[in-house]
PDB file of N, CA, C and O in Angstrom:
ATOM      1  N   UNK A   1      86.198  97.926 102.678  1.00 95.00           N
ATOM      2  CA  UNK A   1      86.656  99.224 102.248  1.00 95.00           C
ATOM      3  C   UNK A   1      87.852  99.610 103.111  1.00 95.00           C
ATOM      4  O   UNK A   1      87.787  99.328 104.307  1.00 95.00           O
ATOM      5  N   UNK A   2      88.804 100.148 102.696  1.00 95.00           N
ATOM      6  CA  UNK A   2      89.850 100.344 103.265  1.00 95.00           C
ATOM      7  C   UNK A   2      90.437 102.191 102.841  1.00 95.00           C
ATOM      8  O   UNK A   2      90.849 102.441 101.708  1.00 95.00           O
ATOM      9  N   UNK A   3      90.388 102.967 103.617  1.00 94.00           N
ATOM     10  CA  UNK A   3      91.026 104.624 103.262  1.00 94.00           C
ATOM     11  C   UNK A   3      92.334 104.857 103.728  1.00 94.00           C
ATOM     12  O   UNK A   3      92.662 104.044 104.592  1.00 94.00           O
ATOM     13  N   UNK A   4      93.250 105.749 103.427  1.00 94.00           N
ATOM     14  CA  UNK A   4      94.469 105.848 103.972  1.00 94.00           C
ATOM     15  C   UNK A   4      94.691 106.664 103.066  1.00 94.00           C
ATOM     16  O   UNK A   4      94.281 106.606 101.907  1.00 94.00           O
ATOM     17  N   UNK A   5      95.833 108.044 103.901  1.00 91.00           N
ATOM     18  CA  UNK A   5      96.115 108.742 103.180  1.00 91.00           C
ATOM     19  C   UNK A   5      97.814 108.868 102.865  1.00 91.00           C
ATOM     20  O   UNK A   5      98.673 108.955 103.742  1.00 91.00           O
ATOM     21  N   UNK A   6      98.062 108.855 101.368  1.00 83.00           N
ATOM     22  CA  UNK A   6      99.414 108.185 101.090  1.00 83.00           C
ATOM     23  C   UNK A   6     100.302 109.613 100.610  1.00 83.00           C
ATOM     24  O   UNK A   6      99.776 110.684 100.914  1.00 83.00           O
ATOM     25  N   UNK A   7     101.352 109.644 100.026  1.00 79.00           N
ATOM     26  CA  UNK A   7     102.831 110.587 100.210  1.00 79.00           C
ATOM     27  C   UNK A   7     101.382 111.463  98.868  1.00 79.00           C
ATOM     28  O   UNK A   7     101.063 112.613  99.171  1.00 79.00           O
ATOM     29  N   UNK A   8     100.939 111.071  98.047  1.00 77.00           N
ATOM     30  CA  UNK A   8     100.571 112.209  97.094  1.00 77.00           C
ATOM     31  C   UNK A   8      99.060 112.231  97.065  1.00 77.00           C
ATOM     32  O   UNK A   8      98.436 112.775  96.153  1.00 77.00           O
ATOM     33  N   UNK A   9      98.425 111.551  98.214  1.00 82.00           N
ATOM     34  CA  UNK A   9      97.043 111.891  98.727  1.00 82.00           C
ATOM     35  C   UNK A   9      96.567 111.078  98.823  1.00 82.00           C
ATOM     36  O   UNK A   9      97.333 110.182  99.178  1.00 82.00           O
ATOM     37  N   UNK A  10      94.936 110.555  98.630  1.00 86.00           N
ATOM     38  CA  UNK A  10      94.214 110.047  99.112  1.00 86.00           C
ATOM     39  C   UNK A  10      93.498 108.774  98.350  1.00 86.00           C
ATOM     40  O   UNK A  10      92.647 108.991  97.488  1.00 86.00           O
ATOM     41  N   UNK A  11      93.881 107.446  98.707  1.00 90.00           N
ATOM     42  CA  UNK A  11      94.123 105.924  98.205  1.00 90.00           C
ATOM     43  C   UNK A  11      93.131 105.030  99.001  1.00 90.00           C
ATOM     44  O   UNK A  11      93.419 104.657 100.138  1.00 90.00           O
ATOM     45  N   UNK A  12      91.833 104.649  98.332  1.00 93.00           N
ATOM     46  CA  UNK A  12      90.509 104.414  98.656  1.00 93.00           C
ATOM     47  C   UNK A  12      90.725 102.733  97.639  1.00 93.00           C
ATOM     48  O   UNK A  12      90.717 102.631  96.412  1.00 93.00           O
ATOM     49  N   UNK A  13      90.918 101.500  98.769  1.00 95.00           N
ATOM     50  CA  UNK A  13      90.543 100.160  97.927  1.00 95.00           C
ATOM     51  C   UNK A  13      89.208  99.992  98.603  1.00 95.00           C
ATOM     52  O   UNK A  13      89.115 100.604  99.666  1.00 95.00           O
ATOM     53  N   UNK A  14      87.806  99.070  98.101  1.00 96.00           N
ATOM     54  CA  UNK A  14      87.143  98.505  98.253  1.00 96.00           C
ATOM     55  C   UNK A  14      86.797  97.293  97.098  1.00 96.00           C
ATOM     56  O   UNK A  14      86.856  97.184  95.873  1.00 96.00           O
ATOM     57  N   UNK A  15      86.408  96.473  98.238  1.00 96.00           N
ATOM     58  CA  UNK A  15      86.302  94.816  97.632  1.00 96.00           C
ATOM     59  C   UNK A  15      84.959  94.561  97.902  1.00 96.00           C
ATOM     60  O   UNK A  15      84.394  95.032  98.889  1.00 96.00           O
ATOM     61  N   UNK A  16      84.254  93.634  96.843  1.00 97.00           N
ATOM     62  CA  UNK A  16      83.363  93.095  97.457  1.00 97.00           C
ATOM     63  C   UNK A  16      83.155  91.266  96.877  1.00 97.00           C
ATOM     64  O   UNK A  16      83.105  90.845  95.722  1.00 97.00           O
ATOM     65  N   UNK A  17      83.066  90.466  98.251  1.00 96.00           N
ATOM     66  CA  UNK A  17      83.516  89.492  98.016  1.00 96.00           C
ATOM     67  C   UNK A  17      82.164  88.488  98.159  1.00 96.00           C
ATOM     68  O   UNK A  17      81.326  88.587  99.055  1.00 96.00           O
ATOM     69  N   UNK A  18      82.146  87.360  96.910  1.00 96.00           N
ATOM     70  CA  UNK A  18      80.516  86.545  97.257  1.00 96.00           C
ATOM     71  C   UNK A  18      81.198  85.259  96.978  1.00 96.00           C
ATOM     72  O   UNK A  18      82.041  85.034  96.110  1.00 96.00           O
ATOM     73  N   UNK A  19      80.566  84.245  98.081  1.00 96.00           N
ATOM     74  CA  UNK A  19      80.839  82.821  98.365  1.00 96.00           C
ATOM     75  C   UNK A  19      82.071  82.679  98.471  1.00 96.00           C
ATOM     76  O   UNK A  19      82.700  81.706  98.054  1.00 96.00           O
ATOM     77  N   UNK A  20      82.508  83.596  99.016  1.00 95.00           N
ATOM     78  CA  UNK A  20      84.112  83.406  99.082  1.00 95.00           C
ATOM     79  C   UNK A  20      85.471  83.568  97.643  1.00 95.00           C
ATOM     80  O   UNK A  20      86.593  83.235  97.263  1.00 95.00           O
ATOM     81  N   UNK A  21      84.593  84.124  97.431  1.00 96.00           N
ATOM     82  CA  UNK A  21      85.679  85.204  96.248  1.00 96.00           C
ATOM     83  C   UNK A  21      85.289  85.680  95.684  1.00 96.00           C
ATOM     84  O   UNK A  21      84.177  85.528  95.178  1.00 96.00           O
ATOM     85  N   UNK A  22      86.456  86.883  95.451  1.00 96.00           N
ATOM     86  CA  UNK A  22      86.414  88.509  94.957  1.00 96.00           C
ATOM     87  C   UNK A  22      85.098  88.752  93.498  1.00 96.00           C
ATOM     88  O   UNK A  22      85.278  88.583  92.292  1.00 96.00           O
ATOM     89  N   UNK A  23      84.097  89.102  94.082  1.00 97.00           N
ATOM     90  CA  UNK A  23      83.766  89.761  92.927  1.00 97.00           C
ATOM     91  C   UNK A  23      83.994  91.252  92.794  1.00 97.00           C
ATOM     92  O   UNK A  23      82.961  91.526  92.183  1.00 97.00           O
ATOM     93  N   UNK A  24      84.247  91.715  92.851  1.00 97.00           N
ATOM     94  CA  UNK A  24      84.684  92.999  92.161  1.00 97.00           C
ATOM     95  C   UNK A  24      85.593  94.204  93.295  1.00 97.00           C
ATOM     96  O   UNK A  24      85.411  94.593  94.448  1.00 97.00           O
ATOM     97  N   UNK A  25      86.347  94.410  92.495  1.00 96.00           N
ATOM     98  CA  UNK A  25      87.881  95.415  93.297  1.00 96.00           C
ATOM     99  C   UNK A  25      87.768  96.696  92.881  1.00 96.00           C
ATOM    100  O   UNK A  25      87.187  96.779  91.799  1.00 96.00           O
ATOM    101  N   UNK A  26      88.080  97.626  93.303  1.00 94.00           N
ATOM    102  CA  UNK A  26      88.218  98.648  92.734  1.00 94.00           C
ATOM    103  C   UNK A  26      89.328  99.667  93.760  1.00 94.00           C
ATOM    104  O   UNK A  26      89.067  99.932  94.933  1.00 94.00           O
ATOM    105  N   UNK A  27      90.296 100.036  93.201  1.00 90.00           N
ATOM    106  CA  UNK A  27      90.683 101.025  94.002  1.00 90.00           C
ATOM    107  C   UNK A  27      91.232 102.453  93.256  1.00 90.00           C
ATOM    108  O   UNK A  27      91.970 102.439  92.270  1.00 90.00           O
ATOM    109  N   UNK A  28      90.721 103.704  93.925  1.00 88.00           N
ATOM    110  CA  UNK A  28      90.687 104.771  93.284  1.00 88.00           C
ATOM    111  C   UNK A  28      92.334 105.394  94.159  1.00 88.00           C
ATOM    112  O   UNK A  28      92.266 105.892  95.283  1.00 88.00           O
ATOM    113  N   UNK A  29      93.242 105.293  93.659  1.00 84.00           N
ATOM    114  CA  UNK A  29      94.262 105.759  93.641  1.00 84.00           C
ATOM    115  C   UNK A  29      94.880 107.354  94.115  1.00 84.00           C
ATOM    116  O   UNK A  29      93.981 108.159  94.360  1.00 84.00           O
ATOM    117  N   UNK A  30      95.890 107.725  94.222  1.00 83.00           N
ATOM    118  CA  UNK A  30      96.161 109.511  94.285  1.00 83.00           C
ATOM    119  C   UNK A  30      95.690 110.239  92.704  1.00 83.00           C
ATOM    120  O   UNK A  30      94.814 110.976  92.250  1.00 83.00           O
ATOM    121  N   UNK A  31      97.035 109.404  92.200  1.00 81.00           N
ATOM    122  CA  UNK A  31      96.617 110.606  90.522  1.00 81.00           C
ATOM    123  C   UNK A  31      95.048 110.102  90.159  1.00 81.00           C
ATOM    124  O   UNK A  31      94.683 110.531  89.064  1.00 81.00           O
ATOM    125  N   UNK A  32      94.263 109.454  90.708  1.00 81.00           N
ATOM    126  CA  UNK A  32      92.762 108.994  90.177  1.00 81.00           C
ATOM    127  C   UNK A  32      92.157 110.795  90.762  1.00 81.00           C
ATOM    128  O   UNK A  32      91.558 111.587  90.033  1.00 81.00           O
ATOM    129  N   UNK A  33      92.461 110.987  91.916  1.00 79.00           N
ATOM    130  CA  UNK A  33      92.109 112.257  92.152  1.00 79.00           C
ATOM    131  C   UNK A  33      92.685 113.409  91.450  1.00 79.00           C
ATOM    132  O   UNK A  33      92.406 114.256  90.601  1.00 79.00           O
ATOM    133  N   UNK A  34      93.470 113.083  92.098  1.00 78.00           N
ATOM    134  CA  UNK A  34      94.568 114.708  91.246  1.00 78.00           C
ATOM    135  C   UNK A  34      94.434 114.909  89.908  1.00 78.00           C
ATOM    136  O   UNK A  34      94.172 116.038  89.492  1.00 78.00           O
ATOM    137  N   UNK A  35      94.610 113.760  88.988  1.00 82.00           N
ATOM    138  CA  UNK A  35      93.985 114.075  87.511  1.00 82.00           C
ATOM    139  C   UNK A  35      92.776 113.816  87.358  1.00 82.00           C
ATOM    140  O   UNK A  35      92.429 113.161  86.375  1.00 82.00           O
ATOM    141  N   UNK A  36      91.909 114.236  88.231  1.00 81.00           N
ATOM    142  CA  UNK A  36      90.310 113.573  87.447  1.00 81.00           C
ATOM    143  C   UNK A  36      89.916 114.800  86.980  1.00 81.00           C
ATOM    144  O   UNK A  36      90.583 115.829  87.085  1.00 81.00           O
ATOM    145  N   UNK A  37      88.741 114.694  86.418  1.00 81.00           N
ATOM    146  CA  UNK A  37      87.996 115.591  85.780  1.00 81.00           C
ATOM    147  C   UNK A  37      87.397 116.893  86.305  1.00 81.00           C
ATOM    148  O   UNK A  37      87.832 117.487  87.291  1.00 81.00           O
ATOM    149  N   UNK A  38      86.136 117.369  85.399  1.00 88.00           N
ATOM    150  CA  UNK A  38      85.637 118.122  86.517  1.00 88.00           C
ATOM    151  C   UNK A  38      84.520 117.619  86.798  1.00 88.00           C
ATOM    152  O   UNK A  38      83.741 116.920  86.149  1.00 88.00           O
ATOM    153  N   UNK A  39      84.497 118.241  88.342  1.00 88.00           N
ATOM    154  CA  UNK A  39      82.849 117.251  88.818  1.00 88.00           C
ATOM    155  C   UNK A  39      81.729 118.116  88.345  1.00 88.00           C
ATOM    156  O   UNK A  39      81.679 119.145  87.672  1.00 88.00           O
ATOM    157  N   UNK A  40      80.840 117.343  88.930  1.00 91.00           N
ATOM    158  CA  UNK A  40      79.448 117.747  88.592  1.00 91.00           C
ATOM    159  C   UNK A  40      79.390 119.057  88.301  1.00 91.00           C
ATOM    160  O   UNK A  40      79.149 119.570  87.208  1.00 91.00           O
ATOM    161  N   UNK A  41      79.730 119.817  89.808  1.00 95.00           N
ATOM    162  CA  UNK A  41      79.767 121.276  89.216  1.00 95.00           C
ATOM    163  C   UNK A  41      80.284 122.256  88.719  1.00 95.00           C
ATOM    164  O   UNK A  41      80.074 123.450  88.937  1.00 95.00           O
ATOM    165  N   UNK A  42      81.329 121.505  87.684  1.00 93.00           N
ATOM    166  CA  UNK A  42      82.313 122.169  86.855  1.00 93.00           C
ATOM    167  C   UNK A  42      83.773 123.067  87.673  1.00 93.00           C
ATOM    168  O   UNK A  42      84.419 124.073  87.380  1.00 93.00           O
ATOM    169  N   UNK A  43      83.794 122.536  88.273  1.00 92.00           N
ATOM    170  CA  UNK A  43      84.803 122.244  89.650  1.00 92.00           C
ATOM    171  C   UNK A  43      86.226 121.653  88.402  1.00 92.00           C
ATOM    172  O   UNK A  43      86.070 120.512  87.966  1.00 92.00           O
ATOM    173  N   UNK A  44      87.274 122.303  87.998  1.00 91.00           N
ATOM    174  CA  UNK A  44      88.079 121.434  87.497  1.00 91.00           C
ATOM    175  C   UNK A  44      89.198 120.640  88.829  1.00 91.00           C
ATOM    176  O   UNK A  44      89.351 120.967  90.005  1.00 91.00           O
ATOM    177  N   UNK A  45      89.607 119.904  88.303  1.00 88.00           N
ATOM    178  CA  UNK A  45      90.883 118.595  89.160  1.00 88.00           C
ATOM    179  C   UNK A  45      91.789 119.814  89.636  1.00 88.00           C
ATOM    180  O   UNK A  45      91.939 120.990  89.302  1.00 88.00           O
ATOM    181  N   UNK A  46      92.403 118.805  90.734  1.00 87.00           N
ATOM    182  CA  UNK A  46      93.787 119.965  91.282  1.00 87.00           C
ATOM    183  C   UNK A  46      94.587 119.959  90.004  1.00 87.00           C
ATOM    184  O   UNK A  46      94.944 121.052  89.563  1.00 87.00           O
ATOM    185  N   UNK A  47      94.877 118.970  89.423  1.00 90.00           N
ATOM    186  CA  UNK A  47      96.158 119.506  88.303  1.00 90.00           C
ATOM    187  C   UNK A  47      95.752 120.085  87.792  1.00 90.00           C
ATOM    188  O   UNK A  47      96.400 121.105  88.025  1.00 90.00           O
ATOM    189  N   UNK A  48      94.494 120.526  86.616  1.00 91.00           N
ATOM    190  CA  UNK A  48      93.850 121.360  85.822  1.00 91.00           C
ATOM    191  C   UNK A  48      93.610 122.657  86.238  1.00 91.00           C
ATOM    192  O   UNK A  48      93.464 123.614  85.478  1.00 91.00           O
ATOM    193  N   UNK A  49      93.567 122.690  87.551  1.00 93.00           N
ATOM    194  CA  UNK A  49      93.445 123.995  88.152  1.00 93.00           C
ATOM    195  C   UNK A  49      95.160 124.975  88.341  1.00 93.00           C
ATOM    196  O   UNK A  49      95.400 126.181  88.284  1.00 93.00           O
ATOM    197  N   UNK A  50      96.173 123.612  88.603  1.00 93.00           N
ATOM    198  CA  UNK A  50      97.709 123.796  89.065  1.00 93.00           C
ATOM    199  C   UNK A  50      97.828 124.542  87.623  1.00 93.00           C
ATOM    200  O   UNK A  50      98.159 125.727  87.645  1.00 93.00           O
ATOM    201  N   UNK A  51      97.606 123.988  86.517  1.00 93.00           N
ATOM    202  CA  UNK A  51      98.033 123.668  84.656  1.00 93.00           C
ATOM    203  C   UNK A  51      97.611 125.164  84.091  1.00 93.00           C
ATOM    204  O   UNK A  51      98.102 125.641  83.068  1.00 93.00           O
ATOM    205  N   UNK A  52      96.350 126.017  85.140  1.00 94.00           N
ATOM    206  CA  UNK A  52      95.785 127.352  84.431  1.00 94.00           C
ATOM    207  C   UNK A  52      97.207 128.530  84.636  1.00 94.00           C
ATOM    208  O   UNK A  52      97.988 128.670  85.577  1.00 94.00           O
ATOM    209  N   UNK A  53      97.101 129.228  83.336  1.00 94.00           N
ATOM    210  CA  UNK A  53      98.117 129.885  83.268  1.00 94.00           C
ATOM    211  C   UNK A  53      99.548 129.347  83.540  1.00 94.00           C
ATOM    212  O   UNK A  53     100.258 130.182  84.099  1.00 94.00           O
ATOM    213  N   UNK A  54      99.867 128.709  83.402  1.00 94.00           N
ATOM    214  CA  UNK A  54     101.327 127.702  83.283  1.00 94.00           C
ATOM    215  C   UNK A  54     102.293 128.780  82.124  1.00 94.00           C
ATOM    216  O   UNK A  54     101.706 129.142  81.104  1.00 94.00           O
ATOM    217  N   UNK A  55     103.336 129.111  82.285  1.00 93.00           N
ATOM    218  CA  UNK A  55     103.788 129.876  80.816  1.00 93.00           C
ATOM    219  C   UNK A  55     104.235 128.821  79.955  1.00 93.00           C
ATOM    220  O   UNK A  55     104.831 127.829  80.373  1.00 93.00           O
ATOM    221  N   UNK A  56     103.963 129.021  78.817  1.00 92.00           N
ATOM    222  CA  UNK A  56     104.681 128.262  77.790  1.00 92.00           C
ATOM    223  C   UNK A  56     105.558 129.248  77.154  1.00 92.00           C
ATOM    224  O   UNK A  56     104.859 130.250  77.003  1.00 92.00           O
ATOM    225  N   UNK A  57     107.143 129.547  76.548  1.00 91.00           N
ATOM    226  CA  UNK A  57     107.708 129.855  75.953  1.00 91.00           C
ATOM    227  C   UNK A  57     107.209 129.804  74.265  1.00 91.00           C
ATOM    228  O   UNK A  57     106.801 128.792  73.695  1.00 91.00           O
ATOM    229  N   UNK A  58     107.371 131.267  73.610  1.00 92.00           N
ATOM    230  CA  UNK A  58     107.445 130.840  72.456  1.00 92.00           C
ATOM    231  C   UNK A  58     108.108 130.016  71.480  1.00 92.00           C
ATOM    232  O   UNK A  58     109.233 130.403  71.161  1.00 92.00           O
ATOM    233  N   UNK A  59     107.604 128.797  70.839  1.00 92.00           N
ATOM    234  CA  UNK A  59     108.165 127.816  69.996  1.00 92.00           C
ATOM    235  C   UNK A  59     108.811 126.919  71.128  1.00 92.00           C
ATOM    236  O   UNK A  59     109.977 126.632  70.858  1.00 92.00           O
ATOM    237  N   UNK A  60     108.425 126.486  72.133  1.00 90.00           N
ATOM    238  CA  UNK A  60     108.762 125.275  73.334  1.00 90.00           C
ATOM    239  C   UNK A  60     107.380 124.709  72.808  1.00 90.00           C
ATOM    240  O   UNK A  60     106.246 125.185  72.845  1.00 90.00           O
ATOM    241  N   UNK A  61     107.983 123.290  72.206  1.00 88.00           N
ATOM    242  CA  UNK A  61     107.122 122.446  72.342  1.00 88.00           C
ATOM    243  C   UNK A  61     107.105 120.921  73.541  1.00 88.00           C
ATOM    244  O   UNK A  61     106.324 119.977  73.669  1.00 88.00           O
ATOM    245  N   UNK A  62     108.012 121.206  74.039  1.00 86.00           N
ATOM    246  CA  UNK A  62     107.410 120.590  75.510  1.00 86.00           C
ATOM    247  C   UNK A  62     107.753 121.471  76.806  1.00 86.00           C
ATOM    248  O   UNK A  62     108.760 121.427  77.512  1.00 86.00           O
ATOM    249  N   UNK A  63     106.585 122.309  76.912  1.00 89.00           N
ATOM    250  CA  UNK A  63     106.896 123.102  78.054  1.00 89.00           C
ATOM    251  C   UNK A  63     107.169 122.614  79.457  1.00 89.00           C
ATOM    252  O   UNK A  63     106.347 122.082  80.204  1.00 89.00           O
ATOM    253  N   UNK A  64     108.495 122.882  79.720  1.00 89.00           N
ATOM    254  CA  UNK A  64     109.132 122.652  80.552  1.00 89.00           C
ATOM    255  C   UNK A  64     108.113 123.469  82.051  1.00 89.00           C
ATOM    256  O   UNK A  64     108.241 122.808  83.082  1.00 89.00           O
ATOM    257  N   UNK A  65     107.461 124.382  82.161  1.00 91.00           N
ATOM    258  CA  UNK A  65     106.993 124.320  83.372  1.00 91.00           C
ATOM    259  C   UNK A  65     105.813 123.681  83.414  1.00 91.00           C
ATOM    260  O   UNK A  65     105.328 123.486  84.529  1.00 91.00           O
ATOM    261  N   UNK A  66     105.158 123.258  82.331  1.00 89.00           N
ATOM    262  CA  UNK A  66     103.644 122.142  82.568  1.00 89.00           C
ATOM    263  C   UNK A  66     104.619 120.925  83.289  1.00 89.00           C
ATOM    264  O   UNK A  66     104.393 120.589  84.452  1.00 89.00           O
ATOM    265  N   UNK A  67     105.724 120.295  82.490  1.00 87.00           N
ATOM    266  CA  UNK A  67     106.094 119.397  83.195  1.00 87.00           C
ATOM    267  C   UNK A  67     106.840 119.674  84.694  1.00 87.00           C
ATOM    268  O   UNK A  67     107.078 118.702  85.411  1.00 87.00           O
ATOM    269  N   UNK A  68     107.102 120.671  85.016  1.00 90.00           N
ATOM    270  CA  UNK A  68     107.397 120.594  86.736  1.00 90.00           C
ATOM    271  C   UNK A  68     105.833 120.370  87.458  1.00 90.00           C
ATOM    272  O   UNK A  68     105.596 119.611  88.398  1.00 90.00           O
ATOM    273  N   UNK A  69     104.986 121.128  86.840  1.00 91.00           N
ATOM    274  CA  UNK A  69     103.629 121.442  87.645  1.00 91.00           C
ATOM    275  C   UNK A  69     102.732 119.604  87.442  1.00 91.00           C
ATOM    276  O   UNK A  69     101.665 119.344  87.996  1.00 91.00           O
ATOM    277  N   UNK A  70     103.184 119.018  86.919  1.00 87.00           N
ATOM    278  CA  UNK A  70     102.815 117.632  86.455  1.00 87.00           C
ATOM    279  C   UNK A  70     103.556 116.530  87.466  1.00 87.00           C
ATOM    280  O   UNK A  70     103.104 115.572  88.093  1.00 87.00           O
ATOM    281  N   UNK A  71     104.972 117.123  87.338  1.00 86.00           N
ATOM    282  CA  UNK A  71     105.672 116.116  88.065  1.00 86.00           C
ATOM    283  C   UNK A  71     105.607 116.378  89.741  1.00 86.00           C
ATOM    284  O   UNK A  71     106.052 115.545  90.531  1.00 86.00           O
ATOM    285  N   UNK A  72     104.889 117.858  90.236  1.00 86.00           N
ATOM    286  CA  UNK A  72     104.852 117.806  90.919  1.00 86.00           C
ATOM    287  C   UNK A  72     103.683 116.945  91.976  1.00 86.00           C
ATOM    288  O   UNK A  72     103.817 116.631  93.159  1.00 86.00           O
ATOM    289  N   UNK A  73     102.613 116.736  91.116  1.00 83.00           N
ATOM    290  CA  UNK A  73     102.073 116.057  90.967  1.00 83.00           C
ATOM    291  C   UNK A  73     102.248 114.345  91.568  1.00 83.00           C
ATOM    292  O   UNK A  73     101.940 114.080  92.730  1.00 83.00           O
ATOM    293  N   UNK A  74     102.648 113.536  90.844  1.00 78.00           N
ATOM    294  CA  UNK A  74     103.090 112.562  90.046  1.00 78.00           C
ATOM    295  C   UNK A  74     104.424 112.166  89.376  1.00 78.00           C
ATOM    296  O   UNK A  74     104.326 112.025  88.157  1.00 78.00           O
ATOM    297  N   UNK A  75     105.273 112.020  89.740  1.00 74.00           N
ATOM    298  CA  UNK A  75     106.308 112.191  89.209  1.00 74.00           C
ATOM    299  C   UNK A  75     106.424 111.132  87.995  1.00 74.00           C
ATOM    300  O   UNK A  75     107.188 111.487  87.097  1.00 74.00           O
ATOM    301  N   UNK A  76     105.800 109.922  87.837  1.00 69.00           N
ATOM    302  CA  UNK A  76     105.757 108.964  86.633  1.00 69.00           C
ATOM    303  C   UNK A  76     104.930 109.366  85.410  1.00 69.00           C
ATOM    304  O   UNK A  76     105.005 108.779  84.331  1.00 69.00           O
ATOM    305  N   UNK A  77     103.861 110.773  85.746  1.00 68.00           N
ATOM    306  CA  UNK A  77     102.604 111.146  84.732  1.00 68.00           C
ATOM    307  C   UNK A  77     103.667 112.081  83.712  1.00 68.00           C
ATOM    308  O   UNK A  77     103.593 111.703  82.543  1.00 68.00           O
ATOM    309  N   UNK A  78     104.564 113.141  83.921  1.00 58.00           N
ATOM    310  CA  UNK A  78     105.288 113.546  83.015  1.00 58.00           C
ATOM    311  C   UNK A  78     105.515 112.716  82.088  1.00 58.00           C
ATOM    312  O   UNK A  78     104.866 113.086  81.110  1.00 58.00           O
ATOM    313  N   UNK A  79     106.078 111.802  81.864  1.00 61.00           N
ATOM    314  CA  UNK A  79     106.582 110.977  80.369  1.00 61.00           C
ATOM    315  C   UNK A  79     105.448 111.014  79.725  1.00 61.00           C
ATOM    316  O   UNK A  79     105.568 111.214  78.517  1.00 61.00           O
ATOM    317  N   UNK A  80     103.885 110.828  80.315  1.00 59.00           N
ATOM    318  CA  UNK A  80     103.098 111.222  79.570  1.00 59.00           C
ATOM    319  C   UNK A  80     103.057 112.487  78.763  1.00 59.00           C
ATOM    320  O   UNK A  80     103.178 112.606  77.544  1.00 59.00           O
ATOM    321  N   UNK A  81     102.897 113.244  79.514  1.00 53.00           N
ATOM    322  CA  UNK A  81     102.293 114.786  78.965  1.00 53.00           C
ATOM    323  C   UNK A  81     103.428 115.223  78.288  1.00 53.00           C
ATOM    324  O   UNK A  81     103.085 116.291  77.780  1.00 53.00           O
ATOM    325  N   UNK A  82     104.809 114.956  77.938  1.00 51.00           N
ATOM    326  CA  UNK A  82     105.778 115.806  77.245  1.00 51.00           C
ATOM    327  C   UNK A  82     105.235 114.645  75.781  1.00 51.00           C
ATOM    328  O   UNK A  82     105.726 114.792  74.661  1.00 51.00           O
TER     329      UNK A  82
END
């Protein structure tokens, strides 16, 4: 298991390895946090929480401040969300 905390947060690899190779990898990433869900106790993600009340302009169909509050984020997840 390996933790470290990187420019947009917190980047968790663990390996687990039998007879001498990898069975199974996993590493939970920054945006794995920042965009995840809500937890158990209905706790929403930092972006979902960043995303409440965001203004949208009338008739903007790609609101330009979801995508600052996205890119602030993540700067590669915008191309998604517009």
């Amino acid at each position: 298991m390996g933790l470290s905390e990187a420019a947009r947060g917190s980047l968790g690899h663990w390996i687990v390895a039998s007879r001498g190779q990898i069975a199974n990898y996993q590493i939970v990433a920054p945006t794995t946090w920042n965009f995840s869900p809500r937890d158990a106790a209905g706790t929403p993600g930092a972006l979902e929480q960043a995303l409440e009340g965001a203004p949208v302009q009338e008739g903007e169909l790609t609101p330009v401040a979801v995508q600052h509050i996205v890119r602030s984020f993540d700067p590669c997840m915008v191309c998604t969300v517009h």
